[in-house]
C-alpha cells in the first residue's frame, strides 16, 4: 500500500514537471507501460496473502485510472502550450510604419510619354518588343555577325550563347519588317541593357526606336522628323546636327546632336564645353537589313533612329547623373510632380 501511495506522488510530481509531449509519452510508458512500475506492482499481487489481493488489486486499478486521466489532461495542456509557442514563433509582422502619401509618373516615363505622343501625332504606331532577345534579332539580322567588331560598342549581358538582354530597341526593326511590308512607320519604346555603369551610363536604360520604310524615304525625312521633335521638346531655337558615324544596320549612319539646352550652346559642364549634346544614333536602313527581312531594297528605302530617353530627360531637366533616375530618392522624384 505504501508503494502505491509512493508511485502516485512521484508520478504526479514528474508529470507536473513534464514540458513536452514526447517526455510525457516516455513517462507514461515508465509507469503504465507493459513493463512499467504500476504494471509491475499488479504482477506482485501473487506474493500477497489471498485475502489482501482484492483490495490491493482494486487500489492499483484505481491508481491506474487516476493516472490515465491525469496523463490525458496533461496531454491536452501540453498540446495547447505547443500550439501557443508555435503561433508566437511564426508570427508575421504586418504592421506598416510609413505609408506612402503620394505617387507620380517617373521623369523617364514623362519624357517617354511626351516623345511617343509627339511621334504618334506624326503617324507613327507604337510597338513593344521582348527585353530578352535572341542573338539573331539583336545582332545578326541587323548586319552584325558573330565576332563583328561592332559588338564591342555594346557590352552585352548574355543569358546563353544565343539569348541575351537586348542591348538596343533595334531588334524590333527586324521583327517588324519580317512581318509587315512597307509603308512602315513605327516607334518602339522600351528598356535596354548594357554592362556599363557611370554618371552617364546605366546597366538598364530606355530607348525609343523609330523606323520608317517606304518608297522615296531620304535622310531629309529623318532630319525633318528630328527637328520637329527637338523643337517641341526643347524649344524652337534648338538646332539639330548630323555627324557621320557608323552602325552596321544603317548606311549612311549619323550621330545626332542637339544644341545644349542648359547653356544654349555656349558650353557648360553638361555638354562638356562643346555646346552640343549627343542624343541619338540614326541613319538610312542598310539595304542588307531590308533584304534580310524580305523587303525589296531596290524599291524601298527607310530611315531609323534610336534615342536614349534618360539622355533627353537629363538635358531637359538639367540632371547631372543618370544614376539619380534609379535611386528612387523621393526628394529627386518629387521635383517632377505636376
Ligand atoms: N541601336 C543604336 C544604339 O543603340 C542606335 C541606332 C538606332 C542607330 C537606329 C541607328 C539606327 O546605339
mmCIF file of C-alpha atoms and ligand atoms in Angstrom:
data_model
loop_
_atom_site.group_PDB
_atom_site.id
_atom_site.type_symbol
_atom_site.label_atom_id
_atom_site.label_comp_id
_atom_site.label_asym_id
_atom_site.label_seq_id
_atom_site.Cartn_x
_atom_site.Cartn_y
_atom_site.Cartn_z
ATOM 1 C CA UNK A 1 0.000 0.000 0.000
ATOM 2 C CA UNK A 2 2.893 2.343 0.738
ATOM 3 C CA UNK A 3 4.296 1.557 -2.660
ATOM 4 C CA UNK A 4 1.000 2.531 -4.327
ATOM 5 C CA UNK A 5 0.936 5.845 -2.485
ATOM 6 C CA UNK A 6 4.581 6.479 -3.384
ATOM 7 C CA UNK A 7 4.062 5.771 -7.081
ATOM 8 C CA UNK A 8 1.096 8.111 -7.090
ATOM 9 C CA UNK A 9 3.019 11.003 -5.523
ATOM 10 C CA UNK A 10 6.174 10.580 -7.601
ATOM 11 C CA UNK A 11 4.379 10.018 -10.898
ATOM 12 C CA UNK A 12 2.097 13.028 -10.446
ATOM 13 C CA UNK A 13 5.103 15.141 -9.482
ATOM 14 C CA UNK A 14 7.106 14.037 -12.528
ATOM 15 C CA UNK A 15 4.067 14.618 -14.699
ATOM 16 C CA UNK A 16 3.763 18.163 -13.444
ATOM 17 C CA UNK A 17 7.408 18.877 -14.325
ATOM 18 C CA UNK A 18 6.956 17.482 -17.795
ATOM 19 C CA UNK A 19 7.430 20.107 -20.515
ATOM 20 C CA UNK A 20 6.989 18.283 -23.787
ATOM 21 C CA UNK A 21 4.665 15.730 -25.303
ATOM 22 C CA UNK A 22 7.485 13.337 -26.030
ATOM 23 C CA UNK A 23 8.716 13.461 -22.413
ATOM 24 C CA UNK A 24 5.163 12.862 -21.265
ATOM 25 C CA UNK A 25 4.899 9.830 -23.516
ATOM 26 C CA UNK A 26 8.124 8.427 -22.017
ATOM 27 C CA UNK A 27 6.729 8.988 -18.563
ATOM 28 C CA UNK A 28 3.528 7.178 -19.420
ATOM 29 C CA UNK A 29 5.500 4.179 -20.624
ATOM 30 C CA UNK A 30 7.605 4.284 -17.477
ATOM 31 C CA UNK A 31 4.543 3.900 -15.242
ATOM 32 C CA UNK A 32 1.734 2.388 -17.284
ATOM 33 C CA UNK A 33 3.652 0.529 -19.993
ATOM 34 C CA UNK A 34 3.881 -3.288 -20.182
ATOM 35 C CA UNK A 35 6.995 -3.286 -18.037
ATOM 36 C CA UNK A 36 6.028 -0.115 -16.232
ATOM 37 C CA UNK A 37 6.119 0.371 -12.479
ATOM 38 C CA UNK A 38 2.375 0.115 -11.927
ATOM 39 C CA UNK A 39 2.112 -2.958 -14.100
ATOM 40 C CA UNK A 40 4.977 -4.466 -12.107
ATOM 41 C CA UNK A 41 3.061 -3.736 -8.936
ATOM 42 C CA UNK A 42 -0.004 -5.531 -10.276
ATOM 43 C CA UNK A 43 2.128 -8.558 -11.066
ATOM 44 C CA UNK A 44 3.465 -8.673 -7.497
ATOM 45 C CA UNK A 45 -0.081 -9.385 -6.338
ATOM 46 C CA UNK A 46 0.776 -13.077 -6.368
ATOM 47 C CA UNK A 47 3.156 -12.601 -3.496
ATOM 48 C CA UNK A 48 0.356 -11.332 -1.230
ATOM 49 C CA UNK A 49 -1.822 -13.394 1.080
ATOM 50 C CA UNK A 50 -5.082 -14.286 -0.715
ATOM 51 C CA UNK A 51 -7.337 -12.108 1.457
ATOM 52 C CA UNK A 52 -5.368 -8.953 0.743
ATOM 53 C CA UNK A 53 -5.350 -9.398 -3.029
ATOM 54 C CA UNK A 54 -8.794 -7.929 -3.893
ATOM 55 C CA UNK A 55 -8.240 -4.663 -2.004
ATOM 56 C CA UNK A 56 -4.746 -4.367 -3.344
ATOM 57 C CA UNK A 57 -5.885 -5.042 -6.893
ATOM 58 C CA UNK A 58 -8.690 -2.542 -6.565
ATOM 59 C CA UNK A 59 -6.259 0.125 -5.276
ATOM 60 C CA UNK A 60 -3.824 -0.458 -8.107
ATOM 61 C CA UNK A 61 -6.602 -0.233 -10.684
ATOM 62 C CA UNK A 62 -7.906 2.917 -9.059
ATOM 63 C CA UNK A 63 -4.483 4.467 -9.337
ATOM 64 C CA UNK A 64 -4.156 3.307 -12.930
ATOM 65 C CA UNK A 65 -7.422 5.058 -13.776
ATOM 66 C CA UNK A 66 -6.393 8.165 -11.935
ATOM 67 C CA UNK A 67 -3.012 8.310 -13.670
ATOM 68 C CA UNK A 68 -4.529 7.648 -17.065
ATOM 69 C CA UNK A 69 -6.904 10.542 -16.611
ATOM 70 C CA UNK A 70 -4.062 12.747 -15.399
ATOM 71 C CA UNK A 71 -1.999 11.824 -18.498
ATOM 72 C CA UNK A 72 -4.903 12.689 -20.791
ATOM 73 C CA UNK A 73 -5.397 16.034 -19.072
ATOM 74 C CA UNK A 74 -1.664 16.817 -19.183
ATOM 75 C CA UNK A 75 -1.506 15.884 -22.877
ATOM 76 C CA UNK A 76 -4.240 18.409 -23.610
ATOM 77 C CA UNK A 77 -2.373 21.103 -21.688
ATOM 78 C CA UNK A 78 0.930 20.433 -23.439
ATOM 79 C CA UNK A 79 -0.723 20.385 -26.865
ATOM 80 C CA UNK A 80 -2.276 23.780 -26.186
ATOM 81 C CA UNK A 81 1.055 25.111 -24.969
ATOM 82 C CA UNK A 82 2.892 23.831 -28.002
ATOM 83 C CA UNK A 83 0.333 25.432 -30.294
ATOM 84 C CA UNK A 84 0.759 28.717 -28.484
ATOM 85 C CA UNK A 85 4.539 28.508 -28.775
ATOM 86 C CA UNK A 86 4.242 27.786 -32.496
ATOM 87 C CA UNK A 87 1.906 30.711 -33.056
ATOM 88 C CA UNK A 88 4.305 33.022 -31.294
ATOM 89 C CA UNK A 89 7.319 31.797 -33.273
ATOM 90 C CA UNK A 90 5.593 32.007 -36.626
ATOM 91 C CA UNK A 91 4.105 35.427 -36.107
ATOM 92 C CA UNK A 92 4.294 37.725 -39.158
ATOM 93 C CA UNK A 93 4.780 41.423 -38.558
ATOM 94 C CA UNK A 94 2.193 43.046 -40.768
ATOM 95 C CA UNK A 95 2.487 46.497 -39.293
ATOM 96 C CA UNK A 96 3.456 49.270 -41.726
ATOM 97 C CA UNK A 97 5.458 52.090 -40.242
ATOM 98 C CA UNK A 98 5.282 54.587 -43.070
ATOM 99 C CA UNK A 99 2.573 54.888 -45.654
ATOM 100 C CA UNK A 100 3.422 56.486 -48.999
ATOM 101 C CA UNK A 101 1.239 59.526 -49.333
ATOM 102 C CA UNK A 102 1.924 60.468 -52.934
ATOM 103 C CA UNK A 103 2.559 58.947 -56.327
ATOM 104 C CA UNK A 104 3.521 60.347 -59.695
ATOM 105 C CA UNK A 105 4.947 59.426 -63.061
ATOM 106 C CA UNK A 106 8.708 58.917 -63.117
ATOM 107 C CA UNK A 107 10.631 61.540 -65.107
ATOM 108 C CA UNK A 108 11.768 58.861 -67.568
ATOM 109 C CA UNK A 109 8.134 57.909 -68.119
ATOM 110 C CA UNK A 110 7.141 61.558 -68.512
ATOM 111 C CA UNK A 111 9.728 62.091 -71.238
ATOM 112 C CA UNK A 112 8.972 58.762 -72.922
ATOM 113 C CA UNK A 113 5.265 59.626 -72.995
ATOM 114 C CA UNK A 114 5.973 63.083 -74.378
ATOM 115 C CA UNK A 115 8.161 61.757 -77.194
ATOM 116 C CA UNK A 116 5.701 58.961 -78.005
ATOM 117 C CA UNK A 117 2.891 61.478 -78.114
ATOM 118 C CA UNK A 118 4.804 63.783 -80.484
ATOM 119 C CA UNK A 119 5.667 60.901 -82.813
ATOM 120 C CA UNK A 120 2.223 59.296 -82.811
ATOM 121 C CA UNK A 121 0.829 62.702 -83.747
ATOM 122 C CA UNK A 122 3.016 62.366 -86.856
ATOM 123 C CA UNK A 123 1.512 58.973 -87.670
ATOM 124 C CA UNK A 124 3.943 56.563 -86.001
ATOM 125 C CA UNK A 125 2.425 53.420 -84.488
ATOM 126 C CA UNK A 126 3.768 52.288 -81.098
ATOM 127 C CA UNK A 127 5.061 48.733 -80.699
ATOM 128 C CA UNK A 128 6.644 46.793 -77.848
ATOM 129 C CA UNK A 129 9.223 44.034 -78.156
ATOM 130 C CA UNK A 130 10.831 41.463 -75.857
ATOM 131 C CA UNK A 131 13.541 42.547 -73.411
ATOM 132 C CA UNK A 132 15.020 39.042 -73.527
ATOM 133 C CA UNK A 133 16.084 38.750 -77.132
ATOM 134 C CA UNK A 134 17.856 36.339 -79.415
ATOM 135 C CA UNK A 135 21.325 36.991 -80.727
ATOM 136 C CA UNK A 136 19.742 36.789 -84.178
ATOM 137 C CA UNK A 137 17.398 39.767 -83.812
ATOM 138 C CA UNK A 138 19.673 41.825 -81.573
ATOM 139 C CA UNK A 139 22.696 41.423 -83.851
ATOM 140 C CA UNK A 140 22.687 39.120 -86.849
ATOM 141 C CA UNK A 141 19.513 40.345 -88.574
ATOM 142 C CA UNK A 142 20.917 43.853 -88.109
ATOM 143 C CA UNK A 143 24.021 43.002 -90.099
ATOM 144 C CA UNK A 144 26.196 42.368 -87.026
ATOM 145 C CA UNK A 145 27.506 38.796 -87.439
ATOM 146 C CA UNK A 146 29.202 36.940 -84.596
ATOM 147 C CA UNK A 147 32.719 38.309 -83.971
ATOM 148 C CA UNK A 148 31.910 41.563 -85.765
ATOM 149 C CA UNK A 149 33.904 44.334 -84.049
ATOM 150 C CA UNK A 150 30.703 46.437 -83.814
ATOM 151 C CA UNK A 151 29.599 44.130 -80.991
ATOM 152 C CA UNK A 152 32.208 45.866 -78.848
ATOM 153 C CA UNK A 153 30.108 49.050 -78.953
ATOM 154 C CA UNK A 154 27.540 47.373 -76.726
ATOM 155 C CA UNK A 155 28.740 45.429 -73.676
ATOM 156 C CA UNK A 156 26.193 42.665 -73.671
ATOM 157 C CA UNK A 157 24.552 40.657 -70.893
ATOM 158 C CA UNK A 158 24.390 37.174 -72.376
ATOM 159 C CA UNK A 159 21.977 34.627 -70.903
ATOM 160 C CA UNK A 160 23.163 31.805 -73.148
ATOM 161 C CA UNK A 161 25.296 31.892 -76.291
ATOM 162 C CA UNK A 162 22.234 32.749 -78.346
ATOM 163 C CA UNK A 163 19.953 34.559 -75.867
ATOM 164 C CA UNK A 164 20.679 37.920 -74.310
ATOM 165 C CA UNK A 165 19.172 41.028 -72.724
ATOM 166 C CA UNK A 166 18.581 43.316 -75.685
ATOM 167 C CA UNK A 167 21.233 45.993 -75.893
ATOM 168 C CA UNK A 168 19.076 48.193 -78.098
ATOM 169 C CA UNK A 169 15.493 48.511 -79.325
ATOM 170 C CA UNK A 170 16.698 47.999 -82.911
ATOM 171 C CA UNK A 171 15.781 44.269 -82.956
ATOM 172 C CA UNK A 172 12.183 45.467 -83.305
ATOM 173 C CA UNK A 173 13.139 46.854 -86.716
ATOM 174 C CA UNK A 174 13.878 43.340 -87.915
ATOM 175 C CA UNK A 175 10.953 41.735 -86.101
ATOM 176 C CA UNK A 176 8.531 44.181 -87.669
ATOM 177 C CA UNK A 177 9.963 44.192 -91.189
ATOM 178 C CA UNK A 178 9.813 40.392 -91.283
ATOM 179 C CA UNK A 179 6.082 40.567 -90.677
ATOM 180 C CA UNK A 180 4.891 43.788 -92.202
ATOM 181 C CA UNK A 181 5.730 45.221 -95.582
ATOM 182 C CA UNK A 182 6.014 48.975 -96.354
ATOM 183 C CA UNK A 183 4.687 51.500 -95.695
ATOM 184 C CA UNK A 184 6.119 51.151 -92.184
ATOM 185 C CA UNK A 185 6.145 53.934 -89.634
ATOM 186 C CA UNK A 186 6.692 52.710 -86.096
ATOM 187 C CA UNK A 187 8.316 53.547 -82.799
ATOM 188 C CA UNK A 188 9.294 51.083 -80.111
ATOM 189 C CA UNK A 189 9.966 52.462 -76.633
ATOM 190 C CA UNK A 190 11.487 50.136 -74.054
ATOM 191 C CA UNK A 191 14.202 49.091 -71.659
ATOM 192 C CA UNK A 192 17.614 48.068 -72.924
ATOM 193 C CA UNK A 193 20.572 46.603 -71.059
ATOM 194 C CA UNK A 194 24.329 47.023 -71.182
ATOM 195 C CA UNK A 195 27.111 46.076 -68.825
ATOM 196 C CA UNK A 196 28.160 49.642 -68.240
ATOM 197 C CA UNK A 197 27.839 51.987 -65.264
ATOM 198 C CA UNK A 198 28.973 55.535 -64.539
ATOM 199 C CA UNK A 199 27.484 59.053 -64.341
ATOM 200 C CA UNK A 200 26.207 58.846 -67.916
ATOM 201 C CA UNK A 201 25.765 55.084 -68.378
ATOM 202 C CA UNK A 202 23.389 52.750 -66.587
ATOM 203 C CA UNK A 203 23.125 48.942 -66.932
ATOM 204 C CA UNK A 204 19.446 49.457 -67.718
ATOM 205 C CA UNK A 205 18.134 52.440 -69.586
ATOM 206 C CA UNK A 206 15.406 53.349 -72.043
ATOM 207 C CA UNK A 207 15.438 53.839 -75.765
ATOM 208 C CA UNK A 208 12.874 54.770 -78.348
ATOM 209 C CA UNK A 209 13.443 53.182 -81.715
ATOM 210 C CA UNK A 210 11.997 54.792 -84.800
ATOM 211 C CA UNK A 211 11.614 53.166 -88.213
ATOM 212 C CA UNK A 212 10.125 54.482 -91.419
ATOM 213 C CA UNK A 213 10.238 52.423 -94.635
ATOM 214 C CA UNK A 214 8.505 53.401 -97.834
ATOM 215 C CA UNK A 215 9.260 54.487 -101.379
ATOM 216 C CA UNK A 216 11.423 57.595 -101.657
ATOM 217 C CA UNK A 217 12.336 57.974 -97.996
ATOM 218 C CA UNK A 218 15.510 60.053 -97.597
ATOM 219 C CA UNK A 219 17.802 61.435 -94.897
ATOM 220 C CA UNK A 220 15.867 64.708 -95.225
ATOM 221 C CA UNK A 221 12.747 62.992 -93.871
ATOM 222 C CA UNK A 222 14.794 61.893 -90.862
ATOM 223 C CA UNK A 223 16.147 65.388 -90.298
ATOM 224 C CA UNK A 224 12.686 66.943 -90.544
ATOM 225 C CA UNK A 225 11.238 64.500 -88.039
ATOM 226 C CA UNK A 226 14.057 65.085 -85.562
ATOM 227 C CA UNK A 227 13.876 68.865 -85.910
ATOM 228 C CA UNK A 228 10.169 68.736 -85.137
ATOM 229 C CA UNK A 229 10.884 66.565 -82.091
ATOM 230 C CA UNK A 230 13.706 68.805 -80.830
ATOM 231 C CA UNK A 231 11.668 71.998 -81.261
ATOM 232 C CA UNK A 232 8.780 70.551 -79.271
ATOM 233 C CA UNK A 233 10.974 69.106 -76.541
ATOM 234 C CA UNK A 234 13.469 71.916 -76.047
ATOM 235 C CA UNK A 235 12.091 74.997 -77.782
ATOM 236 C CA UNK A 236 12.112 76.432 -81.291
ATOM 237 C CA UNK A 237 15.759 77.574 -81.181
ATOM 238 C CA UNK A 238 17.140 74.091 -80.679
ATOM 239 C CA UNK A 239 19.400 73.062 -83.524
ATOM 240 C CA UNK A 240 19.938 69.559 -84.828
ATOM 241 C CA UNK A 241 23.349 68.482 -86.107
ATOM 242 C CA UNK A 242 24.255 65.318 -88.010
ATOM 243 C CA UNK A 243 27.764 63.900 -87.641
ATOM 244 C CA UNK A 244 28.958 60.989 -89.767
ATOM 245 C CA UNK A 245 29.008 57.777 -87.779
ATOM 246 C CA UNK A 246 28.839 54.045 -88.205
ATOM 247 C CA UNK A 247 26.210 51.433 -87.410
ATOM 248 C CA UNK A 248 26.164 48.132 -89.302
ATOM 249 C CA UNK A 249 22.401 48.369 -89.794
ATOM 250 C CA UNK A 250 22.303 51.861 -91.280
ATOM 251 C CA UNK A 251 24.142 53.273 -94.273
ATOM 252 C CA UNK A 252 24.939 56.119 -94.160
ATOM 253 C CA UNK A 253 24.883 56.441 -90.371
ATOM 254 C CA UNK A 254 24.778 59.584 -88.315
ATOM 255 C CA UNK A 255 25.192 60.656 -84.716
ATOM 256 C CA UNK A 256 22.647 63.343 -83.882
ATOM 257 C CA UNK A 257 23.476 66.244 -81.575
ATOM 258 C CA UNK A 258 21.217 68.981 -80.220
ATOM 259 C CA UNK A 259 22.370 72.366 -79.009
ATOM 260 C CA UNK A 260 22.770 72.134 -75.240
ATOM 261 C CA UNK A 261 19.595 73.393 -73.600
ATOM 262 C CA UNK A 262 21.446 74.091 -70.368
ATOM 263 C CA UNK A 263 23.799 76.713 -71.798
ATOM 264 C CA UNK A 264 22.106 77.390 -75.132
ATOM 265 C CA UNK A 265 25.225 76.220 -76.954
ATOM 266 C CA UNK A 266 27.834 78.314 -75.146
ATOM 267 C CA UNK A 267 29.451 75.344 -73.429
ATOM 268 C CA UNK A 268 28.918 74.070 -69.881
ATOM 269 C CA UNK A 269 29.622 71.011 -67.753
ATOM 270 C CA UNK A 270 26.536 69.210 -69.099
ATOM 271 C CA UNK A 271 27.783 69.401 -72.690
ATOM 272 C CA UNK A 272 31.425 69.116 -71.602
ATOM 273 C CA UNK A 273 32.098 72.573 -73.002
ATOM 274 C CA UNK A 274 31.109 71.711 -76.579
ATOM 275 C CA UNK A 275 27.678 73.375 -76.711
ATOM 276 C CA UNK A 276 26.254 70.195 -78.227
ATOM 277 C CA UNK A 277 24.785 67.079 -76.711
ATOM 278 C CA UNK A 278 24.631 63.744 -78.451
ATOM 279 C CA UNK A 279 21.120 62.357 -78.170
ATOM 280 C CA UNK A 280 20.764 59.592 -80.680
ATOM 281 C CA UNK A 281 22.116 57.391 -83.413
ATOM 282 C CA UNK A 282 20.370 57.140 -86.754
ATOM 283 C CA UNK A 283 20.765 56.564 -90.458
ATOM 284 C CA UNK A 284 19.259 55.122 -93.601
ATOM 285 C CA UNK A 285 18.285 51.478 -93.140
ATOM 286 C CA UNK A 286 21.062 49.373 -94.633
ATOM 287 C CA UNK A 287 19.762 47.571 -97.762
ATOM 288 C CA UNK A 288 21.296 44.381 -96.334
ATOM 289 C CA UNK A 289 18.870 44.622 -93.401
ATOM 290 C CA UNK A 290 15.904 45.265 -95.703
ATOM 291 C CA UNK A 291 16.817 42.175 -97.732
ATOM 292 C CA UNK A 292 17.415 40.108 -94.536
ATOM 293 C CA UNK A 293 13.790 40.835 -93.704
ATOM 294 C CA UNK A 294 12.419 40.167 -97.161
ATOM 295 C CA UNK A 295 11.928 43.753 -98.301
ATOM 296 C CA UNK A 296 12.939 44.760 -101.836
ATOM 297 C CA UNK A 297 15.774 47.253 -101.355
ATOM 298 C CA UNK A 298 15.526 48.426 -104.956
ATOM 299 C CA UNK A 299 12.012 49.614 -104.405
ATOM 300 C CA UNK A 300 12.072 50.769 -100.786
ATOM 301 C CA UNK A 301 14.310 52.881 -98.595
ATOM 302 C CA UNK A 302 13.975 53.737 -94.945
ATOM 303 C CA UNK A 303 15.420 55.632 -92.053
ATOM 304 C CA UNK A 304 15.844 54.508 -88.463
ATOM 305 C CA UNK A 305 16.827 56.189 -85.244
ATOM 306 C CA UNK A 306 17.356 55.126 -81.644
ATOM 307 C CA UNK A 307 17.267 57.738 -78.937
ATOM 308 C CA UNK A 308 18.158 57.491 -75.262
ATOM 309 C CA UNK A 309 15.240 58.596 -73.101
ATOM 310 C CA UNK A 310 17.364 59.249 -69.984
ATOM 311 C CA UNK A 311 19.718 61.374 -72.028
ATOM 312 C CA UNK A 312 16.843 63.544 -73.242
ATOM 313 C CA UNK A 313 15.450 63.785 -69.694
ATOM 314 C CA UNK A 314 18.899 64.756 -68.359
ATOM 315 C CA UNK A 315 19.152 67.565 -70.865
ATOM 316 C CA UNK A 316 15.563 68.696 -70.396
ATOM 317 C CA UNK A 317 15.727 68.855 -66.601
ATOM 318 C CA UNK A 318 19.455 69.521 -66.115
ATOM 319 C CA UNK A 319 20.108 66.221 -64.323
ATOM 320 C CA UNK A 320 23.860 65.661 -63.887
ATOM 321 C CA UNK A 321 23.970 61.926 -63.119
ATOM 322 C CA UNK A 322 21.950 59.137 -64.756
ATOM 323 C CA UNK A 323 22.007 57.097 -61.536
ATOM 324 C CA UNK A 324 19.612 59.583 -59.912
ATOM 325 C CA UNK A 325 16.823 58.088 -62.030
ATOM 326 C CA UNK A 326 17.124 54.695 -60.352
ATOM 327 C CA UNK A 327 17.815 55.558 -56.715
ATOM 328 C CA UNK A 328 14.165 56.355 -56.016
ATOM 329 C CA UNK A 329 15.065 59.220 -53.698
ATOM 330 C CA UNK A 330 11.733 60.932 -53.083
ATOM 331 C CA UNK A 331 13.408 64.349 -52.927
ATOM 332 C CA UNK A 332 14.545 63.830 -56.517
ATOM 333 C CA UNK A 333 11.301 62.307 -57.790
ATOM 334 C CA UNK A 334 9.058 64.909 -56.159
ATOM 335 C CA UNK A 335 10.514 67.640 -58.353
ATOM 336 C CA UNK A 336 8.677 66.180 -61.340
ATOM 337 C CA UNK A 337 5.230 66.073 -59.752
ATOM 338 C CA UNK A 338 2.967 68.431 -61.580
HETATM 339 N N1 LIG B 1 20.629 50.991 -81.823
HETATM 340 C C1 LIG B 1 21.637 52.016 -81.858
HETATM 341 C C2 LIG B 1 22.289 52.103 -80.485
HETATM 342 O O1 LIG B 1 21.699 51.682 -79.522
HETATM 343 C C3 LIG B 1 21.058 53.337 -82.247
HETATM 344 C C4 LIG B 1 20.524 53.355 -83.644
HETATM 345 C C5 LIG B 1 19.207 53.026 -83.888
HETATM 346 C C6 LIG B 1 21.350 53.708 -84.695
HETATM 347 C C7 LIG B 1 18.706 53.066 -85.193
HETATM 348 C C8 LIG B 1 20.859 53.740 -85.979
HETATM 349 C C9 LIG B 1 19.559 53.431 -86.221
HETATM 350 O O2 LIG B 1 23.383 52.583 -80.340
#
